[in-house]
CSV table of C-alpha atoms and ligand atoms in Angstrom, one decimal:
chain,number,residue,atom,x,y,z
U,1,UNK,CA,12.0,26.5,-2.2
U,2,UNK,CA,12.1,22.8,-2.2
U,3,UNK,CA,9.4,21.3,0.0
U,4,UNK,CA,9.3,17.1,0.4
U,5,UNK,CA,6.5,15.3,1.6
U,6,UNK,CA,6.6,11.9,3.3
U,7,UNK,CA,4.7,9.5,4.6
U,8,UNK,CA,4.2,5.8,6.2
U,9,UNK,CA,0.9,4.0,5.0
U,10,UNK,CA,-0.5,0.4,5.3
U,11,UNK,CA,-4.2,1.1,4.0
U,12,UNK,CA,-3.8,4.1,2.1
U,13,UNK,CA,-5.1,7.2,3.9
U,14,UNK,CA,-2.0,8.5,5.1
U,15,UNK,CA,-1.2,8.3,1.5
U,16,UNK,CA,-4.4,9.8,0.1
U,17,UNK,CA,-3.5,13.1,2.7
U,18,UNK,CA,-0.2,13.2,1.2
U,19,UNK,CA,-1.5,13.2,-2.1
U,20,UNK,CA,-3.5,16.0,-1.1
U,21,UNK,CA,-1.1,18.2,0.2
U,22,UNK,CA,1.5,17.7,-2.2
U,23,UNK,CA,-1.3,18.9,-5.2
U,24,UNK,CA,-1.5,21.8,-3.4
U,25,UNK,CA,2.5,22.9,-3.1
U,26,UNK,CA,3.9,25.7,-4.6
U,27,UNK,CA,8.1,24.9,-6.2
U,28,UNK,CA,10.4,22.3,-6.5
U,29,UNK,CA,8.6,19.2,-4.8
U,30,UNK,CA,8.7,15.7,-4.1
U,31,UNK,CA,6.6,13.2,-2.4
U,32,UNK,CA,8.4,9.8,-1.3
U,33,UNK,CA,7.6,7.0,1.9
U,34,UNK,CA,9.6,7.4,4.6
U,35,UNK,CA,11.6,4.2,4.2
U,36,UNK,CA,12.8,6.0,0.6
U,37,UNK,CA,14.2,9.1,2.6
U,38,UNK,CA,17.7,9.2,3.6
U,39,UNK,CA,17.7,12.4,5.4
U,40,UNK,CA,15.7,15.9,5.2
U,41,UNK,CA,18.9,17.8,3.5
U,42,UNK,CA,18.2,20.0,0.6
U,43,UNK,CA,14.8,20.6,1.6
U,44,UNK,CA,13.5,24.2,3.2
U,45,UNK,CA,10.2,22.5,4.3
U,46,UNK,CA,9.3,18.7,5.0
U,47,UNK,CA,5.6,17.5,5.9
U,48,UNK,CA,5.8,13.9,7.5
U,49,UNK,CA,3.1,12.0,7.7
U,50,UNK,CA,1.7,8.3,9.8
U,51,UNK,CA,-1.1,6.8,10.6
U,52,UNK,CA,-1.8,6.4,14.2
U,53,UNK,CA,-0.8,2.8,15.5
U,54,UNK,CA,-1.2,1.2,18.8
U,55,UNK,CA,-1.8,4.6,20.7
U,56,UNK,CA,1.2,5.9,19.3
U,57,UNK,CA,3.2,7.5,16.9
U,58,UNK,CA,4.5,4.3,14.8
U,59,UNK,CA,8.0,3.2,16.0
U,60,UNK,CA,9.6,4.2,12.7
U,61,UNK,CA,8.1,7.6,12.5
U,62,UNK,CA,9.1,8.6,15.8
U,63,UNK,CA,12.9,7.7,15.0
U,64,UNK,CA,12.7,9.4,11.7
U,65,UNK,CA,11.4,12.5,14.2
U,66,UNK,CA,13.7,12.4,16.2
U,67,UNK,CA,17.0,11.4,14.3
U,68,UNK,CA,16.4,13.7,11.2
U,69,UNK,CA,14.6,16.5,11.8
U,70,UNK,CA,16.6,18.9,13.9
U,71,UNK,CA,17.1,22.0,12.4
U,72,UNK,CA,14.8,21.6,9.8
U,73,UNK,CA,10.9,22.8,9.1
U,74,UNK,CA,8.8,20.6,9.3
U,75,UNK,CA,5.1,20.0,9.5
U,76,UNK,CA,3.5,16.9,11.1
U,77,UNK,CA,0.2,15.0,9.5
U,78,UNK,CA,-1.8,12.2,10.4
U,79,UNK,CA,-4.5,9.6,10.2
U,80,UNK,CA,-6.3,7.7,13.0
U,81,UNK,CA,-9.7,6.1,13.4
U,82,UNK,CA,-11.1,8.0,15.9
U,83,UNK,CA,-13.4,11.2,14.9
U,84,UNK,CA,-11.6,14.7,15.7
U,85,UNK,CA,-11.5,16.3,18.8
U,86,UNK,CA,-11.1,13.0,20.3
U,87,UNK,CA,-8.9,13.9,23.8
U,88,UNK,CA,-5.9,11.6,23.0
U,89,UNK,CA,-5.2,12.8,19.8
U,90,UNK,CA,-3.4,15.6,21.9
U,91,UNK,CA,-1.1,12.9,23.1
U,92,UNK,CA,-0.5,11.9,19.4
U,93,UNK,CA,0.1,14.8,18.2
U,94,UNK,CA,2.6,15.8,21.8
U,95,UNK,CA,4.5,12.5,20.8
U,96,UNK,CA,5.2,13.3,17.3
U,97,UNK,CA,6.0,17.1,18.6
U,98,UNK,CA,8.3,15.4,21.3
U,99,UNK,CA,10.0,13.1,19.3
U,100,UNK,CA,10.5,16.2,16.2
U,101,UNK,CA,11.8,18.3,19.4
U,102,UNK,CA,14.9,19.5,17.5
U,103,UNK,CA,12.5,21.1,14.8
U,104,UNK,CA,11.0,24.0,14.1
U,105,UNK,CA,7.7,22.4,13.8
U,106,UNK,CA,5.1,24.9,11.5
U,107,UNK,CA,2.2,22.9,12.7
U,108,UNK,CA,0.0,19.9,12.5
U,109,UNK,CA,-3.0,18.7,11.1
U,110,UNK,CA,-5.0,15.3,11.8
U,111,UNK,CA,-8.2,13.8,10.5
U,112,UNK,CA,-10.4,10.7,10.3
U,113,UNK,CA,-8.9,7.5,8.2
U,114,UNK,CA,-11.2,4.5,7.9
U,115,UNK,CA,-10.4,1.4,9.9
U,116,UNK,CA,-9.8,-1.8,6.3
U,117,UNK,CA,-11.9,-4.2,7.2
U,118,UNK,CA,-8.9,-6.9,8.0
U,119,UNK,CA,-8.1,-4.4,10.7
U,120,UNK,CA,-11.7,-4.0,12.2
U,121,UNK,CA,-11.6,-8.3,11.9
U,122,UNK,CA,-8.9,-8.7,13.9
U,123,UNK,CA,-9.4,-5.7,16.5
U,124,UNK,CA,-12.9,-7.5,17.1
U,125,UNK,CA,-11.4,-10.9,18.3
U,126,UNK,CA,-8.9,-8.9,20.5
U,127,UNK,CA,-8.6,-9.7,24.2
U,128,UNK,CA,-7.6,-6.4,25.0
U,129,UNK,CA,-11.2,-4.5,25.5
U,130,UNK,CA,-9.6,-1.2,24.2
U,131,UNK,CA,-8.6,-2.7,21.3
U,132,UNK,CA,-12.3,-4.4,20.4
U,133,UNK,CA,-13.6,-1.0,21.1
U,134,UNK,CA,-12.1,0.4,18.1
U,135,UNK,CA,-13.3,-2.9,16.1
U,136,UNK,CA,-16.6,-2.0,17.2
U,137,UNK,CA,-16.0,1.6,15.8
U,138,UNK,CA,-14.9,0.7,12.7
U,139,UNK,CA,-17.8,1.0,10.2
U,140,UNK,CA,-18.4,4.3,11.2
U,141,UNK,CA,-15.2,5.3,9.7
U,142,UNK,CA,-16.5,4.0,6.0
U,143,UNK,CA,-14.9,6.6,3.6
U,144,UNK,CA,-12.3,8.7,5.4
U,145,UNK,CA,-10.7,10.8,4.6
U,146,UNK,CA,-13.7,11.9,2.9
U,147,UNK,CA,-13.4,15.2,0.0
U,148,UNK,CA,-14.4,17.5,3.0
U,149,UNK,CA,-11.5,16.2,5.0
U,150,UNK,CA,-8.6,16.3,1.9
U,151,UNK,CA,-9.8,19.8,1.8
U,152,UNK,CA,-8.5,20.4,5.1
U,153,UNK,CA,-5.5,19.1,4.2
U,154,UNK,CA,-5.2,21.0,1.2
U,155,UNK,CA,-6.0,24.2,3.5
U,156,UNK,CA,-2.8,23.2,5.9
U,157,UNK,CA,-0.5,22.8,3.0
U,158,UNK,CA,-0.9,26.3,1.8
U,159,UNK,CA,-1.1,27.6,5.3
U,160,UNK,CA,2.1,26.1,6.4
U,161,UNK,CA,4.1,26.6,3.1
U,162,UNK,CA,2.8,30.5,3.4
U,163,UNK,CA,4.8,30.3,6.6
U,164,UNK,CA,7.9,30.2,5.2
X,201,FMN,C1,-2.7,-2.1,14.2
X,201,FMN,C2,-3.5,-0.8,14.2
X,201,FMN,C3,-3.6,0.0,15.3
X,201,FMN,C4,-4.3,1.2,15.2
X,201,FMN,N1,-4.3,1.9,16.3
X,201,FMN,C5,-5.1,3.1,16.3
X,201,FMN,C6,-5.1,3.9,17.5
X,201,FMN,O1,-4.5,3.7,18.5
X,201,FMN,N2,-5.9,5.0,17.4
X,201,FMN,C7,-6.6,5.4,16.3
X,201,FMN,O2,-7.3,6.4,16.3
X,201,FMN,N3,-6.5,4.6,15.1
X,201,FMN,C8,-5.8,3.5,15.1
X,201,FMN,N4,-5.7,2.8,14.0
X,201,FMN,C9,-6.4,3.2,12.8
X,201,FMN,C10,-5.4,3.9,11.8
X,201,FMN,O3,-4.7,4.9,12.4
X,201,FMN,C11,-6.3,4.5,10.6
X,201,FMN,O4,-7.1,3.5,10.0
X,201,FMN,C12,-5.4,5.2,9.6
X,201,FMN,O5,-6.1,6.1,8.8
X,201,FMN,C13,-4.6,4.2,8.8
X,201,FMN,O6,-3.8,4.9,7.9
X,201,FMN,P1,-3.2,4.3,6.6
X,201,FMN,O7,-4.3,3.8,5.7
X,201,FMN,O8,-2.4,5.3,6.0
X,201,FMN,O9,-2.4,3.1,7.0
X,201,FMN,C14,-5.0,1.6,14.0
X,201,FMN,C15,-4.8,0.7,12.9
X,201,FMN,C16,-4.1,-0.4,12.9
X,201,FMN,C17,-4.0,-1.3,11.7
Protein backbone atom coordinates (compact mmCIF):
# COMPACT_ATOMS: atom_id res chain seq x y z
CA UNK A 1 0.00 0.00 0.00
CA UNK A 2 1.55 3.24 -1.11
CA UNK A 3 -0.33 6.26 0.33
CA UNK A 4 0.90 10.14 -0.83
CA UNK A 5 0.03 13.06 0.91
CA UNK A 6 -0.04 16.52 -0.66
CA UNK A 7 -0.66 19.73 0.01
CA UNK A 8 -0.68 23.61 -0.96
CA UNK A 9 0.54 26.03 1.91
CA UNK A 10 1.47 29.83 2.16
CA UNK A 11 1.79 30.14 6.05
CA UNK A 12 2.37 26.78 7.06
CA UNK A 13 -0.77 25.07 8.56
CA UNK A 14 -1.82 23.25 5.75
CA UNK A 15 1.66 21.91 6.08
CA UNK A 16 1.79 21.35 9.85
CA UNK A 17 -1.75 19.02 9.13
CA UNK A 18 0.15 17.24 6.56
CA UNK A 19 2.96 16.60 8.69
CA UNK A 20 0.54 15.21 11.06
CA UNK A 21 -1.04 12.83 9.01
CA UNK A 22 1.71 11.60 7.20
CA UNK A 23 3.49 10.56 10.95
CA UNK A 24 0.70 8.70 11.43
CA UNK A 25 0.70 6.36 7.98
CA UNK A 26 1.19 2.94 7.97
CA UNK A 27 3.59 1.60 4.35
CA UNK A 28 5.29 2.98 1.62
CA UNK A 29 4.64 6.84 1.88
CA UNK A 30 5.46 10.13 0.60
CA UNK A 31 4.58 13.61 1.34
CA UNK A 32 5.19 16.24 -1.51
CA UNK A 33 3.27 19.98 -2.48
CA UNK A 34 1.02 19.84 -4.99
CA UNK A 35 3.00 21.70 -7.62
CA UNK A 36 5.69 18.58 -7.17
CA UNK A 37 2.96 15.96 -8.12
CA UNK A 38 2.54 14.93 -11.68
CA UNK A 39 -0.27 12.67 -11.29
CA UNK A 40 -1.82 10.26 -8.46
CA UNK A 41 -0.51 6.89 -10.36
CA UNK A 42 1.07 4.34 -8.30
CA UNK A 43 -0.63 5.41 -5.32
CA UNK A 44 -3.70 3.26 -3.53
CA UNK A 45 -4.57 6.30 -1.29
CA UNK A 46 -3.90 10.16 -1.71
CA UNK A 47 -4.77 12.76 1.03
CA UNK A 48 -4.84 16.42 -0.55
CA UNK A 49 -4.70 19.15 1.33
CA UNK A 50 -5.30 23.54 0.94
CA UNK A 51 -5.94 26.13 2.83
CA UNK A 52 -9.16 27.88 2.32
CA UNK A 53 -8.69 31.07 0.08
CA UNK A 54 -11.18 33.62 -0.90
CA UNK A 55 -14.37 31.44 -0.05
CA UNK A 56 -13.07 28.76 -2.00
CA UNK A 57 -11.14 25.93 -2.73
CA UNK A 58 -7.83 27.53 -4.18
CA UNK A 59 -7.85 27.66 -8.05
CA UNK A 60 -5.05 25.14 -8.29
CA UNK A 61 -6.46 22.65 -5.82
CA UNK A 62 -9.65 22.42 -7.48
CA UNK A 63 -7.95 21.66 -10.95
CA UNK A 64 -5.65 19.15 -9.35
CA UNK A 65 -9.35 17.66 -8.05
CA UNK A 66 -10.72 17.64 -10.77
CA UNK A 67 -8.04 16.68 -13.47
CA UNK A 68 -6.31 13.91 -11.44
CA UNK A 69 -8.22 12.22 -9.19
CA UNK A 70 -10.69 10.11 -10.94
CA UNK A 71 -10.55 6.81 -10.14
CA UNK A 72 -8.36 7.11 -7.36
CA UNK A 73 -8.96 7.25 -3.24
CA UNK A 74 -8.58 10.00 -1.98
CA UNK A 75 -9.12 11.95 1.09
CA UNK A 76 -9.56 15.75 1.27
CA UNK A 77 -8.02 18.05 4.23
CA UNK A 78 -8.02 21.53 5.07
CA UNK A 79 -7.24 24.72 6.91
CA UNK A 80 -9.33 27.91 7.24
CA UNK A 81 -9.65 30.71 9.79
CA UNK A 82 -12.88 30.35 10.88
CA UNK A 83 -13.62 28.04 14.17
CA UNK A 84 -15.43 24.58 13.25
CA UNK A 85 -18.82 24.13 12.61
CA UNK A 86 -18.82 27.39 10.92
CA UNK A 87 -21.96 26.91 8.12
CA UNK A 88 -19.85 27.58 4.98
CA UNK A 89 -17.32 25.28 5.60
CA UNK A 90 -20.07 22.80 4.16
CA UNK A 91 -19.69 24.71 0.89
CA UNK A 92 -15.84 24.24 1.21
CA UNK A 93 -15.76 21.07 1.78
CA UNK A 94 -18.97 20.43 -1.30
CA UNK A 95 -16.47 22.30 -3.66
CA UNK A 96 -13.51 20.28 -3.02
CA UNK A 97 -16.02 17.00 -3.14
CA UNK A 98 -17.42 18.56 -6.47
CA UNK A 99 -14.43 19.26 -8.07
CA UNK A 100 -12.78 15.43 -6.77
CA UNK A 101 -16.30 14.15 -8.39
CA UNK A 102 -14.50 11.34 -10.34
CA UNK A 103 -13.07 9.94 -6.89
CA UNK A 104 -13.86 7.78 -4.48
CA UNK A 105 -13.55 10.22 -1.81
CA UNK A 106 -12.88 8.23 1.92
CA UNK A 107 -13.67 11.48 3.67
CA UNK A 108 -12.65 14.78 4.90
CA UNK A 109 -11.38 16.52 7.77
CA UNK A 110 -11.02 20.39 8.47
CA UNK A 111 -9.80 22.46 11.35
CA UNK A 112 -8.78 25.97 12.55
CA UNK A 113 -5.35 27.57 10.97
CA UNK A 114 -4.31 30.95 12.28
CA UNK A 115 -4.78 33.98 10.08
CA UNK A 116 -0.19 35.44 9.75
CA UNK A 117 -0.40 38.62 10.76
CA UNK A 118 0.49 40.08 7.02
CA UNK A 119 -2.80 38.47 6.15
CA UNK A 120 -4.91 39.93 9.19
CA UNK A 121 -2.92 43.57 8.03
CA UNK A 122 -4.08 43.59 4.78
CA UNK A 123 -7.76 41.94 5.29
CA UNK A 124 -8.21 44.96 7.88
CA UNK A 125 -7.67 47.77 5.27
CA UNK A 126 -10.04 45.85 2.86
CA UNK A 127 -13.04 47.58 1.31
CA UNK A 128 -14.84 44.57 1.06
CA UNK A 129 -16.68 44.39 4.72
CA UNK A 130 -16.52 40.51 4.57
CA UNK A 131 -13.08 40.54 4.07
CA UNK A 132 -12.23 43.09 7.20
CA UNK A 133 -14.45 40.77 9.13
CA UNK A 134 -12.01 38.07 9.09
CA UNK A 135 -9.12 40.76 9.84
CA UNK A 136 -11.07 41.58 12.77
CA UNK A 137 -11.11 37.69 13.61
CA UNK A 138 -7.79 37.11 13.24
CA UNK A 139 -6.06 37.13 16.69
CA UNK A 140 -8.43 34.81 17.86
CA UNK A 141 -6.88 32.27 15.71
CA UNK A 142 -3.26 32.68 17.57
CA UNK A 143 -1.86 29.08 17.55
CA UNK A 144 -3.87 26.90 15.22
CA UNK A 145 -3.72 24.15 14.54
CA UNK A 146 -3.11 23.74 18.05
CA UNK A 147 -1.79 19.83 19.59
CA UNK A 148 -5.53 19.11 20.25
CA UNK A 149 -6.37 19.88 16.58
CA UNK A 150 -3.14 17.73 14.94
CA UNK A 151 -4.61 15.07 17.03
CA UNK A 152 -7.63 15.12 15.03
CA UNK A 153 -5.78 14.87 12.15
CA UNK A 154 -3.75 12.20 13.33
CA UNK A 155 -7.24 10.40 14.22
CA UNK A 156 -8.50 10.87 10.33
CA UNK A 157 -5.31 9.48 8.99
CA UNK A 158 -5.68 6.12 10.62
CA UNK A 159 -9.44 6.17 10.11
CA UNK A 160 -9.22 6.72 6.44
CA UNK A 161 -6.19 4.48 5.79
CA UNK A 162 -8.20 1.60 7.89
CA UNK A 163 -10.68 2.13 5.13
CA UNK A 164 -8.78 0.66 2.67
C1 LIG B 1 -5.97 35.64 0.84
C2 LIG B 1 -6.55 34.77 1.94
C3 LIG B 1 -7.89 34.45 1.91
C4 LIG B 1 -8.44 33.65 2.93
N1 LIG B 1 -9.76 33.35 2.86
C5 LIG B 1 -10.31 32.59 3.85
C6 LIG B 1 -11.69 32.25 3.81
O1 LIG B 1 -12.41 32.59 2.89
N2 LIG B 1 -12.19 31.53 4.83
C7 LIG B 1 -11.42 31.13 5.90
O2 LIG B 1 -11.96 30.53 6.81
N3 LIG B 1 -10.10 31.40 5.94
C8 LIG B 1 -9.53 32.12 4.94
N4 LIG B 1 -8.20 32.39 4.97
C9 LIG B 1 -7.39 31.86 6.08
C10 LIG B 1 -6.61 30.61 5.71
O3 LIG B 1 -7.44 29.62 5.15
C11 LIG B 1 -5.95 30.01 6.98
O4 LIG B 1 -5.14 30.96 7.61
C12 LIG B 1 -5.17 28.75 6.63
O5 LIG B 1 -4.92 28.01 7.80
C13 LIG B 1 -3.85 29.08 5.95
O6 LIG B 1 -3.20 27.89 5.67
P1 LIG B 1 -1.67 27.82 5.26
O7 LIG B 1 -0.87 28.31 6.47
O8 LIG B 1 -1.44 26.39 4.99
O9 LIG B 1 -1.47 28.68 4.08
C14 LIG B 1 -7.62 33.17 3.98
C15 LIG B 1 -6.27 33.49 3.98
C16 LIG B 1 -5.72 34.27 2.97
C17 LIG B 1 -4.26 34.56 2.98
Amino acid sequence: MKTLVTYMTQTGNTQKIAEAIYGELEGEKEIKPIGEVTDLEGYDLAFIGFPVLQFDVPPKVKSFLSEKTSGKNVAIFMTHAVPEGFEAIHSWTGSASQAAEGANILGTFDCQGELAQPVIDMLLKADDPQMKAFGEMGPSTKGQPDASRVQKAKEFAKEIQAKL
